[in-house]
Amino acid sequence: MEMINSGNQEKTSTGPAGSWGFVKSLPGKLKSCAVETVKKTKKIGEDDPRRIVHSMKVGLALTLVSLFYYFRPLYDGFGQAGMWAVLTVVVVFEFTVGGTLSKSINRGCATLLAGALGVGAEYLASLCGEKGEPVVLGLMVFFLAAASTFTRFFPNVKRKYDYGVLIFILTFSLVAVSGFRVTQILQLAHQRLSTILIGGATCMLISIFVCPVWAGQDLHNLVAANIEKLASFLEGFGHEFYGPSAVDGSGAISSKNECKPSFLEAYKSVLNSKATEESLANFAWWEPGHGRFRFHHPWKQYLKVGAMARECACLIETLNRYVNSKHQVASEFQIKIQEACIKMSTESSKALKEVASAIKSMTFPSSGVETHTQNYKAAADDLKTILETCSLPTEADLQEIMPALVVASVLLDIIKCIDKISLSVHELSRMAGFKKPKSTATALPEKQQQTTLLHRGIVKPVNDITDDDDHVVIEVHGTTSQDSPEMKNVHPPQGLGEKK
Amino acid sequence: MEMINSGNQEKTSTGPAGSWGFVKSLPGKLKSCAVETVKKTKKIGEDDPRRIVHSMKVGLALTLVSLFYYFRPLYDGFGQAGMWAVLTVVVVFEFTVGGTLSKSINRGCATLLAGALGVGAEYLASLCGEKGEPVVLGLMVFFLAAASTFTRFFPNVKRKYDYGVLIFILTFSLVAVSGFRVTQILQLAHQRLSTILIGGATCMLISIFVCPVWAGQDLHNLVAANIEKLASFLEGFGHEFYGPSAVDGSGAISSKNECKPSFLEAYKSVLNSKATEESLANFAWWEPGHGRFRFHHPWKQYLKVGAMARECACLIETLNRYVNSKHQVASEFQIKIQEACIKMSTESSKALKEVASAIKSMTFPSSGVETHTQNYKAAADDLKTILETCSLPTEADLQEIMPALVVASVLLDIIKCIDKISLSVHELSRMAGFKKPKSTATALPEKQQQTTLLHRGIVKPVNDITDDDDHVVIEVHGTTSQDSPEMKNVHPPQGLGEKK
């Protein structure tokens, strides 16, 4: 009941507003409920207008196939089987192109295979005589259904072929059992396959050519947006934790950045993004090349970047607990370290923003990432120096300095995490063949040439600390690769390693 | 292809081991691949033997329904419609009872409704004359399909009625369009509904009465297991971070607890448990009362407990970064605070274990939770006192004390989180009517009677700090309720508030 009501209300809401007049005569409760639903409908539509387009696409595909079924000339050719075209459209049309393709292809292949097996089973069973046949058929259906159902628990099968296995069981049972009744089994198979093909092809064509929603593009955008959310938090954090005066004094954040609390909450959605990312990556796997994505774009690498973003979001969750303590009077110690901390936070935020915009524009991360990486590393070094040399009054209350110290420590962890994110985005750029900015590297020593070969475009680090050579290659030490064993084979870009 | 191979291999593996002889004649690569698959199959089956049972249940249901379709007496009554029973079994049989019920009920109701609407649409269209009919039908299919598809984006509809909407669109299109051809539309509807009922009922009965897998029970166990994983980490953490000697010295962990690294990784699965918990809660909503779960058990409360467990897991993720630094030489400062920290970690671990076992046994959290809560709060107070009074050498290297201090601070956050978990589990016990241990509270002053009314069984806190009265009620102050605005209406159990 409920779903039907929503359906009708939704439909009405897309009509002219004037048609709501009749609601007034109904009791107030029903009216407010309807108004609520209209508002919700509007919000859902506004949040992602592609949803409205998708609904119309489903309507279009279904109408086309229904009319195909309706008109006699076609109907005569296919008989009742035309029904399967309608059924196919309803069940395979998904929001993304990848989802539709995955279901259509699974359905087509599974029907073909299961049909062939079913005919075989039917033939085998018929050899066993009148009495043996139902027993043999029953046993075969039982074992095949049980075995196929079990394969659905295999993670690989579950990810890509779950729907195919379902259709396989379905078709096999139908063919094996109904085969006994319908003598023209081959004609039936031909009809059914043709109609499924018609339904599937209609879905695929409409899904690809009418305002397509690419799962790959969505995954790409989601990963970039998640990195941006982390950046927004880090940008706003200095302001919130140390107070506006501290930040403005350091000049690190321009005055136009007003830290809204929403900036400080956006990262929470990153924490729970795993399921969405994985399903998008699964669908993206099925999509043909589109726009600047090739057929086998490295979708798995997006999952790696996403996992690191979640790790970083977890640290940010810890950091966020200290934002509430902003109203305390800054201790002497906090003032000593706050400049370095604010710099770490804002520079790492800028580095993340550069990384996110590189993903968005599908280019190698710009030299800006390099610059900001150098800057936050320098700030981290400054912080470490302050911590080493800082003298506290002997009767210091450690509870007072604890928040500042914990924040500093978590920020140090966060920048390690950001190093890993940059590294895996670099790897992504390489694997996906992102565009490279014009190289300025010429006549480098051989070893350096090798190092920069993969990372053309970040050859010229703008190093504001100790560089006296434009093309210096900073050796990469254990820190980053220790932290991420899966990254061991990745050639790290310059400057991301820690200096000794 | 791949899924079919896995299917066959899996099937073979369930047969006698001797049947693998033929593999030897195939190339080595194929053989090793097959062996790999068998191993994987075995592991998947061993991980959760209910999967094997489920596969057999699907096989059984499908065989029953297929044979029903196969035998002529029944076949004659239902015609081709018997196919729909097979189809229904394949698509609605889910792993959990809730999943099966949700799909069966959705399918049944949606078919009924859409069938009625379809007949209505067909009748309306027939009023428009020969030429108008296809146009009107096409428009109706288009608008109904588009509107219904859009409702699938409503979170509420998506959660509970997604499959119903799908079947609604399907049936409406089939009836509206095919109605033109089949004059005996009511007979068709009757046939189809009966067969769907037979398929659905077979699934529901087998799913409920043959080794049922209750989604509610699974959710219940999952939430308890997640809390236990957090407890395992906290139990092992002291050992790992401060070294075995520190822990053994304090006598807090008995020698039988050998901290395997797996204990320290288990919590990671808690971080990504949100999607599983939500789908289980959705399915559980459909389940009838079973065992000690009533029909409308407070499943949503499990989601709240789960969310808090994830919050705690996030803090543990931060803590886990410091486990690797265990080989450092303990600084003088660390030795000062480690006893309190180890106590906080082990006592909070014990409290969590008590909470988890209370959930498992479906009783109110025992007085043990109370005791451990008091203990870790006392340890936290000790820690705070040490931090306040501790004097550092003026030339102290803050970098050296930083890990110890951060760990202490995160542990303080963790115990706040654990307070919230206990509180919400108490609320769950109350809402779900868990069993209460025998009350020992008699002749209390009226106010205390009221306070203990809801929490009989934790009336007698074993308070090892300052209690001189067995029945003292510690007033609850702001800390816990401030931290959790959604908990404001919850009556907190004694001793969970912070003492002034």
CSV table of C-alpha atoms in Angstrom, one decimal, chain A residues 64 85 103 161 203 212 223 231 247 255 257 272 284 335 379 411 429 437 464 472:
chain,number,residue,atom,x,y,z
A,64,LEU,CA,8.6,0.6,-26.5
A,85,ALA,CA,10.8,-8.9,-23.4
A,103,LYS,CA,22.4,-7.6,-15.8
A,161,TYR,CA,27.8,-13.0,-11.8
A,203,CYS,CA,17.6,-1.4,-22.3
A,212,PRO,CA,23.9,7.8,-19.8
A,223,VAL,CA,36.6,9.4,-4.9
A,231,ALA,CA,40.5,18.7,2.5
A,247,VAL,CA,44.7,31.5,11.7
A,255,SER,CA,39.4,35.6,5.0
A,257,ASN,CA,36.9,30.9,4.0
A,272,ASN,CA,30.8,4.7,5.2
A,284,ALA,CA,32.2,0.1,-14.0
A,335,ILE,CA,50.7,29.0,21.1
A,379,ALA,CA,55.9,22.3,9.1
A,411,LEU,CA,48.1,15.8,12.4
A,429,SER,CA,47.4,8.6,-13.0
A,437,PRO,CA,51.5,18.6,-17.9
A,464,ASP,CA,61.3,26.1,-0.3
A,472,VAL,CA,67.1,17.1,-6.9
